[in-house]
Amino acid sequence: MNISKYKPVIMPNTFCASIGKALQSPFDVDSSMKRIRNTLNSLPAGKLYISKQKHKVTFYSMIDGKQSYLSKQSNLIHPLARKRYLELLLEILQLTTSTKVSDMKRRRLLIYKLEDLIYVYAKGNLDLAQIVLTSKQYRWYTRDFWQKFIDPSKSLETASGVLVRSKSERDIINAAESMAVPLHYEEQTIIFVRPLVEKLRDDLIRRFKSGEQPGFSKGQLYAFKNENIHWNVPAELEWMNVHGSIWKSYYPADGTVAIYNDFVIMLANGELFIWEHSGLMDHFIYRCNSSERVAVMKYTGVTSRNNFLETYEHDIDTPEKLINIIERTILPRLWF
């Protein structure tokens, strides 16, 4: 097991491309604007002013009519930079549903202004991630996390230096980072499964004692007539009996199981978006482990229809398909 020390940086060109695409099809404008207003209310008073010279960008604060120089070490510089960014983003979102020609023109101009602001921040050596991510996203994005051990001699490396197990995973991370998507690769998630497994067991015993023979649907197990519970399932659920499966016992000693998701992304609303890519589906053990991981997450409520994506090789066999998945599924919920 590794502790990931990888700390990627959001670059202005990738972010501008990403938010430009996201603003073309916002996911939930009303909820986004509400979150932005709440954030603005929590940021410090004052405004950020910028002096742009040929080779230098200088930042100033204006608080209660008093202008002060802001150094890069100032505790105010990133909150005020975020405030200015969010005020501009809010104005853009407020014009999203308008069909007036003047509003549509103004919206395009504001997007250009937003992109220019990002390049100025970058030129001024500000941390873009701290400005464009929510505080919760930023804390999650920059923290260390437990990761599966990866043998460097058997791994591939992404453009930013992340070690991965397959070409497809490398392609996904490279594509995501080309759109400034902050993600964790194979991050450990601890899931408390004891209540789930005990519920399945108790339900099975109750049905057996009532004389009912349990059917074979997901989450139901098979009981022998001597009331001993046997974790057996029909062929379509064969992954539940693979060696090492958590379903082989009632639950682990502490009632938890560790899941290592392929990719985890935190959305603007604070939800974790899980992306599982199933590449070696012709490999039995891989297929079993992948199916079990997805099933455990679904059964325990870790994933839902809105925050889970599962792809296969044919879904990403061209760069265009892969970029389209990111633009359609992730970007509209990532930045606002």
CSV table of C-alpha atoms in Angstrom, one decimal:
chain,number,residue,atom,x,y,z
A,1,MET,CA,0.0,0.0,0.0
A,2,ASN,CA,1.3,3.5,-0.9
A,3,ILE,CA,0.6,6.9,0.5
A,4,SER,CA,0.0,9.2,-2.5
A,5,LYS,CA,2.1,12.3,-2.4
A,6,TYR,CA,1.0,13.4,-5.9
A,7,LYS,CA,0.0,17.1,-5.9
A,8,PRO,CA,-1.0,18.1,-9.4
A,9,VAL,CA,-1.4,21.8,-10.3
A,10,ILE,CA,-4.3,23.4,-12.2
A,11,MET,CA,-2.9,25.3,-15.2
A,12,PRO,CA,-4.7,28.3,-16.7
A,13,ASN,CA,-5.1,26.9,-20.2
A,14,THR,CA,-6.6,23.6,-19.1
A,15,PHE,CA,-8.9,25.3,-16.6
A,16,CYS,CA,-10.2,27.9,-19.1
A,17,ALA,CA,-10.9,25.1,-21.6
A,18,SER,CA,-12.7,23.2,-18.9
A,19,ILE,CA,-14.9,25.9,-17.5
A,20,GLY,CA,-15.7,27.1,-21.0
A,21,LYS,CA,-17.1,23.7,-21.8
A,22,ALA,CA,-18.9,23.5,-18.4
A,23,LEU,CA,-20.6,26.8,-19.0
A,24,GLN,CA,-22.0,25.6,-22.3
A,25,SER,CA,-24.3,23.1,-20.5
A,26,PRO,CA,-24.6,23.8,-16.7
A,27,PHE,CA,-26.1,21.0,-14.7
A,28,ASP,CA,-28.2,22.8,-12.1
A,29,VAL,CA,-27.9,26.6,-12.4
A,30,ASP,CA,-30.2,27.5,-9.4
A,31,SER,CA,-28.3,25.2,-7.0
A,32,SER,CA,-24.9,26.4,-8.4
A,33,MET,CA,-25.9,30.1,-7.9
A,34,LYS,CA,-27.1,29.3,-4.3
A,35,ARG,CA,-23.8,27.7,-3.4
A,36,ILE,CA,-21.9,30.6,-4.9
A,37,ARG,CA,-23.9,33.2,-2.9
A,38,ASN,CA,-23.4,31.2,0.3
A,39,THR,CA,-19.7,31.1,-0.4
A,40,LEU,CA,-19.5,34.8,-1.1
A,41,ASN,CA,-21.2,35.6,2.2
A,42,SER,CA,-18.5,33.6,4.0
A,43,LEU,CA,-15.5,35.3,2.3
A,44,PRO,CA,-13.8,38.3,3.9
A,45,ALA,CA,-15.0,41.9,3.3
A,46,GLY,CA,-13.2,43.9,0.7
A,47,LYS,CA,-12.3,43.8,-3.0
A,48,LEU,CA,-9.2,42.7,-4.9
A,49,TYR,CA,-7.6,45.2,-7.3
A,50,ILE,CA,-5.0,44.2,-9.8
A,51,SER,CA,-2.2,46.3,-11.3
A,52,LYS,CA,-0.9,44.8,-14.6
A,53,GLN,CA,2.4,45.9,-15.9
A,54,LYS,CA,4.4,44.4,-18.7
A,55,HIS,CA,6.3,41.8,-16.7
A,56,LYS,CA,4.6,42.1,-13.3
A,57,VAL,CA,1.2,41.7,-11.7
A,58,THR,CA,0.6,43.4,-8.3
A,59,PHE,CA,-2.4,42.8,-6.0
A,60,TYR,CA,-4.1,45.3,-3.7
A,61,SER,CA,-7.0,45.1,-1.3
A,62,MET,CA,-9.7,47.8,-0.8
A,63,ILE,CA,-11.3,47.5,2.6
A,64,ASP,CA,-13.4,50.3,4.1
A,65,GLY,CA,-12.0,52.7,1.5
A,66,LYS,CA,-8.4,51.9,2.4
A,67,GLN,CA,-6.2,50.4,-0.3
A,68,SER,CA,-3.3,48.1,0.8
A,69,TYR,CA,-0.7,46.2,-1.0
A,70,LEU,CA,-1.1,42.4,-0.8
A,71,SER,CA,1.9,40.1,-0.8
A,72,LYS,CA,1.7,36.5,-2.0
A,73,GLN,CA,2.0,35.4,1.6
A,74,SER,CA,-1.0,37.5,2.7
A,75,ASN,CA,-3.9,35.5,4.2
A,76,LEU,CA,-6.3,37.7,2.2
A,77,ILE,CA,-5.0,37.3,-1.3
A,78,HIS,CA,-6.5,33.9,-2.2
A,79,PRO,CA,-9.9,34.6,-0.5
A,80,LEU,CA,-10.3,37.9,-2.2
A,81,ALA,CA,-9.1,36.5,-5.5
A,82,ARG,CA,-11.7,33.7,-5.2
A,83,LYS,CA,-14.3,36.4,-4.3
A,84,ARG,CA,-13.6,38.3,-7.5
A,85,TYR,CA,-13.7,35.1,-9.5
A,86,LEU,CA,-17.0,33.9,-8.0
A,87,GLU,CA,-18.7,37.3,-8.5
A,88,LEU,CA,-17.9,37.1,-12.2
A,89,LEU,CA,-19.0,33.5,-12.4
A,90,LEU,CA,-22.3,34.3,-10.7
A,91,GLU,CA,-23.0,37.1,-13.2
A,92,ILE,CA,-22.4,34.6,-16.1
A,93,LEU,CA,-24.7,32.0,-14.6
A,94,GLN,CA,-27.4,34.6,-14.0
A,95,LEU,CA,-27.5,35.2,-17.8
A,96,THR,CA,-27.5,31.4,-18.7
A,97,THR,CA,-31.3,31.1,-19.4
A,98,SER,CA,-31.8,34.4,-21.1
A,99,THR,CA,-32.5,34.4,-24.8
A,100,LYS,CA,-32.1,38.2,-25.3
A,101,VAL,CA,-29.4,38.9,-27.8
A,102,SER,CA,-27.9,41.6,-25.5
A,103,ASP,CA,-27.7,39.1,-22.6
A,104,MET,CA,-26.1,36.4,-24.8
A,105,LYS,CA,-23.5,38.9,-26.0
A,106,ARG,CA,-22.8,40.1,-22.5
A,107,ARG,CA,-22.4,36.5,-21.3
A,108,ARG,CA,-19.8,35.7,-24.0
A,109,LEU,CA,-17.9,38.9,-23.0
A,110,LEU,CA,-18.0,37.9,-19.3
A,111,ILE,CA,-16.6,34.4,-20.1
A,112,TYR,CA,-13.7,36.0,-22.0
A,113,LYS,CA,-13.2,38.3,-18.9
A,114,LEU,CA,-13.3,35.3,-16.6
A,115,GLU,CA,-10.6,33.5,-18.7
A,116,ASP,CA,-8.5,36.7,-18.8
A,117,LEU,CA,-8.8,36.9,-15.0
A,118,ILE,CA,-7.5,33.3,-14.6
A,119,TYR,CA,-4.5,34.1,-16.8
A,120,VAL,CA,-3.7,37.2,-14.7
A,121,TYR,CA,-3.9,35.2,-11.5
A,122,ALA,CA,-1.5,32.6,-13.0
A,123,LYS,CA,0.9,35.4,-14.1
A,124,GLY,CA,0.7,36.7,-10.5
A,125,ASN,CA,1.8,33.2,-9.3
A,126,LEU,CA,-1.4,32.5,-7.4
A,127,ASP,CA,-2.6,29.0,-6.6
A,128,LEU,CA,-5.4,28.5,-9.1
A,129,ALA,CA,-6.7,25.4,-7.4
A,130,GLN,CA,-7.2,27.4,-4.2
A,131,ILE,CA,-9.3,29.9,-6.2
A,132,VAL,CA,-11.4,27.8,-8.5
A,133,LEU,CA,-12.1,24.8,-6.2
A,134,THR,CA,-14.5,25.0,-3.2
A,135,SER,CA,-12.7,24.8,0.2
A,136,LYS,CA,-14.0,21.2,0.6
A,137,GLN,CA,-12.7,20.3,-2.9
A,138,TYR,CA,-9.3,21.9,-2.2
A,139,ARG,CA,-8.8,20.1,1.1
A,140,TRP,CA,-9.7,16.8,-0.5
A,141,TYR,CA,-7.7,17.4,-3.6
A,142,THR,CA,-4.5,18.3,-1.8
A,143,ARG,CA,-4.5,15.8,1.0
A,144,ASP,CA,-2.5,12.6,1.1
A,145,PHE,CA,-4.4,9.3,0.7
A,146,TRP,CA,-3.9,5.6,0.9
A,147,GLN,CA,-3.4,3.9,-2.4
A,148,LYS,CA,-2.9,0.4,-3.6
A,149,PHE,CA,0.8,-0.6,-4.1
A,150,ILE,CA,1.9,-0.2,-7.7
A,151,ASP,CA,5.1,-1.9,-8.8
A,152,PRO,CA,7.0,0.7,-10.8
A,153,SER,CA,8.5,-2.0,-13.0
A,154,LYS,CA,5.0,-3.1,-14.1
A,155,SER,CA,3.3,0.3,-14.4
A,156,LEU,CA,2.9,3.1,-16.9
A,157,GLU,CA,3.3,6.8,-16.2
A,158,THR,CA,0.9,9.6,-17.1
A,159,ALA,CA,2.0,12.9,-18.5
A,160,SER,CA,2.0,14.3,-14.9
A,161,GLY,CA,3.9,11.4,-13.4
A,162,VAL,CA,1.1,9.3,-11.9
A,163,LEU,CA,1.9,5.5,-12.0
A,164,VAL,CA,-1.0,3.5,-13.3
A,165,ARG,CA,-1.6,-0.2,-14.2
A,166,SER,CA,-2.9,0.1,-17.8
A,167,LYS,CA,-2.9,2.1,-21.0
A,168,SER,CA,-6.6,2.9,-20.6
A,169,GLU,CA,-6.1,4.3,-17.1
A,170,ARG,CA,-3.2,6.4,-18.4
A,171,ASP,CA,-5.4,7.7,-21.2
A,172,ILE,CA,-8.2,8.6,-18.7
A,173,ILE,CA,-6.0,10.5,-16.4
A,174,ASN,CA,-4.2,12.3,-19.2
A,175,ALA,CA,-7.6,13.3,-20.7
A,176,ALA,CA,-9.0,14.4,-17.3
A,177,GLU,CA,-6.0,16.5,-16.5
A,178,SER,CA,-6.2,18.1,-20.0
A,179,MET,CA,-9.5,19.4,-18.8
A,180,ALA,CA,-8.2,20.4,-15.3
A,181,VAL,CA,-10.3,17.7,-13.6
A,182,PRO,CA,-8.8,17.0,-10.1
A,183,LEU,CA,-8.9,13.3,-9.3
A,184,HIS,CA,-7.5,10.6,-7.1
A,185,TYR,CA,-6.3,7.3,-8.6
A,186,GLU,CA,-7.1,4.1,-6.6
A,187,GLU,CA,-7.9,6.0,-3.4
A,188,GLN,CA,-8.8,3.7,-0.5
A,189,THR,CA,-12.4,4.0,0.7
A,190,ILE,CA,-13.4,2.2,3.9
A,191,ILE,CA,-17.0,1.0,3.8
A,192,PHE,CA,-18.9,-0.2,6.8
A,193,VAL,CA,-20.6,-3.4,5.6
A,194,ARG,CA,-21.6,-5.2,8.8
A,195,PRO,CA,-25.2,-3.8,8.8
A,196,LEU,CA,-25.7,-4.8,5.2
A,197,VAL,CA,-24.4,-8.4,5.6
A,198,GLU,CA,-26.3,-8.9,8.9
A,199,LYS,CA,-29.5,-7.7,7.2
A,200,LEU,CA,-29.0,-10.2,4.4
A,201,ARG,CA,-28.3,-13.0,6.9
A,202,ASP,CA,-31.3,-12.2,9.1
A,203,ASP,CA,-33.6,-11.9,6.2
A,204,LEU,CA,-32.5,-15.2,4.9
A,205,ILE,CA,-33.0,-17.0,8.2
A,206,ARG,CA,-36.5,-15.4,8.6
A,207,ARG,CA,-37.5,-16.5,5.1
A,208,PHE,CA,-36.1,-20.0,5.7
A,209,LYS,CA,-38.0,-20.5,9.0
A,210,SER,CA,-41.2,-19.3,7.3
A,211,GLY,CA,-40.8,-22.2,4.8
A,212,GLU,CA,-40.0,-19.9,1.9
A,213,GLN,CA,-37.2,-20.8,-0.4
A,214,PRO,CA,-35.2,-17.6,-1.1
A,215,GLY,CA,-34.9,-16.7,-4.7
A,216,PHE,CA,-31.7,-15.7,-6.5
A,217,SER,CA,-31.6,-12.0,-6.8
A,218,LYS,CA,-28.8,-9.6,-6.0
A,219,GLY,CA,-28.3,-9.4,-2.3
A,220,GLN,CA,-30.0,-12.7,-1.5
A,221,LEU,CA,-28.1,-15.7,-0.4
A,222,TYR,CA,-28.7,-19.5,-0.5
A,223,ALA,CA,-29.5,-21.5,2.7
A,224,PHE,CA,-29.1,-25.3,3.1
A,225,LYS,CA,-32.0,-27.1,4.9
A,226,ASN,CA,-29.9,-27.5,8.1
A,227,GLU,CA,-30.1,-23.7,8.4
A,228,ASN,CA,-26.4,-23.2,7.8
A,229,ILE,CA,-26.0,-20.2,5.6
A,230,HIS,CA,-23.9,-20.9,2.5
A,231,TRP,CA,-22.7,-17.9,0.5
A,232,ASN,CA,-23.7,-19.5,-2.9
A,233,VAL,CA,-25.2,-17.8,-5.9
A,234,PRO,CA,-26.2,-18.6,-9.4
A,235,ALA,CA,-23.8,-18.3,-12.3
A,236,GLU,CA,-24.6,-14.7,-13.1
A,237,LEU,CA,-23.5,-13.7,-9.6
A,238,GLU,CA,-20.4,-15.9,-9.5
A,239,TRP,CA,-18.2,-13.0,-8.4
A,240,MET,CA,-19.7,-13.4,-4.9
A,241,ASN,CA,-17.9,-16.7,-4.4
A,242,VAL,CA,-14.5,-15.7,-5.7
A,243,HIS,CA,-11.6,-16.3,-3.3
A,244,GLY,CA,-11.2,-13.4,-0.9
A,245,SER,CA,-14.7,-12.1,-1.5
A,246,ILE,CA,-16.2,-10.3,1.5
A,247,TRP,CA,-19.3,-12.3,0.9
A,248,LYS,CA,-17.4,-15.4,2.0
A,249,SER,CA,-17.9,-14.4,5.7
A,250,TYR,CA,-20.5,-12.6,7.6
A,251,TYR,CA,-18.3,-9.6,7.8
A,252,PRO,CA,-14.6,-8.7,8.5
A,253,ALA,CA,-13.6,-8.5,12.1
A,254,ASP,CA,-14.2,-4.8,12.3
A,255,GLY,CA,-17.2,-4.8,10.0
A,256,THR,CA,-15.5,-2.9,7.3
A,257,VAL,CA,-14.1,-3.6,3.9
A,258,ALA,CA,-11.5,-1.5,1.9
A,259,ILE,CA,-12.4,-0.5,-1.6
A,260,TYR,CA,-9.9,0.9,-4.1
A,261,ASN,CA,-11.8,2.9,-6.7
A,262,ASP,CA,-10.2,3.5,-10.1
A,263,PHE,CA,-10.9,7.2,-10.0
A,264,VAL,CA,-12.5,9.5,-7.5
A,265,ILE,CA,-13.5,13.1,-8.2
A,266,MET,CA,-15.1,15.6,-5.8
A,267,LEU,CA,-17.9,17.6,-7.4
A,268,ALA,CA,-18.7,21.2,-6.5
A,269,ASN,CA,-21.6,20.2,-4.3
A,270,GLY,CA,-19.2,18.1,-2.1
A,271,GLU,CA,-20.3,14.7,-3.5
A,272,LEU,CA,-17.7,12.1,-4.5
A,273,PHE,CA,-18.0,11.0,-8.1
A,274,ILE,CA,-16.7,7.5,-8.6
A,275,TRP,CA,-15.5,6.3,-12.0
A,276,GLU,CA,-14.8,2.6,-12.5
A,277,HIS,CA,-13.2,1.5,-15.8
A,278,SER,CA,-13.5,-2.2,-16.5
A,279,GLY,CA,-10.7,-3.0,-18.9
A,280,LEU,CA,-9.8,-6.7,-18.7
A,281,MET,CA,-13.3,-8.2,-18.8
A,282,ASP,CA,-12.0,-11.3,-20.5
A,283,HIS,CA,-10.0,-12.0,-17.4
A,284,PHE,CA,-12.1,-14.0,-14.9
A,285,ILE,CA,-10.5,-12.8,-11.6
A,286,TYR,CA,-10.4,-9.2,-12.7
A,287,ARG,CA,-14.1,-9.4,-13.8
A,288,CYS,CA,-15.0,-10.9,-10.4
A,289,ASN,CA,-13.2,-8.3,-8.4
A,290,SER,CA,-14.5,-5.4,-10.5
A,291,SER,CA,-18.1,-6.7,-10.2
A,292,GLU,CA,-17.8,-7.2,-6.4
A,293,ARG,CA,-16.4,-3.7,-5.9
A,294,VAL,CA,-19.2,-2.1,-7.8
A,295,ALA,CA,-21.8,-4.2,-6.1
A,296,VAL,CA,-20.6,-3.4,-2.6
A,297,MET,CA,-20.7,0.3,-3.3
A,298,LYS,CA,-24.2,0.1,-4.7
A,299,TYR,CA,-25.5,-2.1,-1.9
A,300,THR,CA,-24.1,0.1,0.8
A,301,GLY,CA,-25.2,3.4,-0.7
A,302,VAL,CA,-21.7,4.7,-1.5
A,303,THR,CA,-22.7,5.2,-5.1
A,304,SER,CA,-25.9,6.3,-6.7
A,305,ARG,CA,-27.1,6.8,-10.3
A,306,ASN,CA,-25.9,10.4,-10.1
A,307,ASN,CA,-22.4,9.9,-8.8
A,308,PHE,CA,-21.2,6.7,-10.4
A,309,LEU,CA,-19.8,6.1,-13.9
A,310,GLU,CA,-18.7,2.7,-15.3
A,311,THR,CA,-17.0,2.5,-18.6
A,312,TYR,CA,-15.6,-0.3,-20.8
A,313,GLU,CA,-12.9,-0.4,-23.4
A,314,HIS,CA,-15.3,0.3,-26.3
A,315,ASP,CA,-16.5,3.5,-24.5
A,316,ILE,CA,-13.0,5.1,-24.6
A,317,ASP,CA,-11.4,3.5,-27.7
A,318,THR,CA,-10.9,7.0,-29.3
A,319,PRO,CA,-9.8,10.2,-27.7
A,320,GLU,CA,-13.0,11.9,-28.9
A,321,LYS,CA,-15.2,9.4,-27.0
A,322,LEU,CA,-13.1,9.8,-23.8
A,323,ILE,CA,-13.2,13.6,-23.9
A,324,ASN,CA,-16.9,13.6,-24.7
A,325,ILE,CA,-17.6,11.5,-21.5
A,326,ILE,CA,-15.7,13.9,-19.3
A,327,GLU,CA,-17.3,17.0,-20.9
A,328,ARG,CA,-20.8,15.5,-20.7
A,329,THR,CA,-20.7,13.7,-17.3
A,330,ILE,CA,-18.2,15.5,-15.1
A,331,LEU,CA,-17.5,19.1,-16.2
A,332,PRO,CA,-21.0,20.5,-15.8
A,333,ARG,CA,-21.0,19.5,-12.1
A,334,LEU,CA,-17.3,20.2,-11.3
A,335,TRP,CA,-16.8,23.9,-11.1
A,336,PHE,CA,-20.0,25.5,-9.8
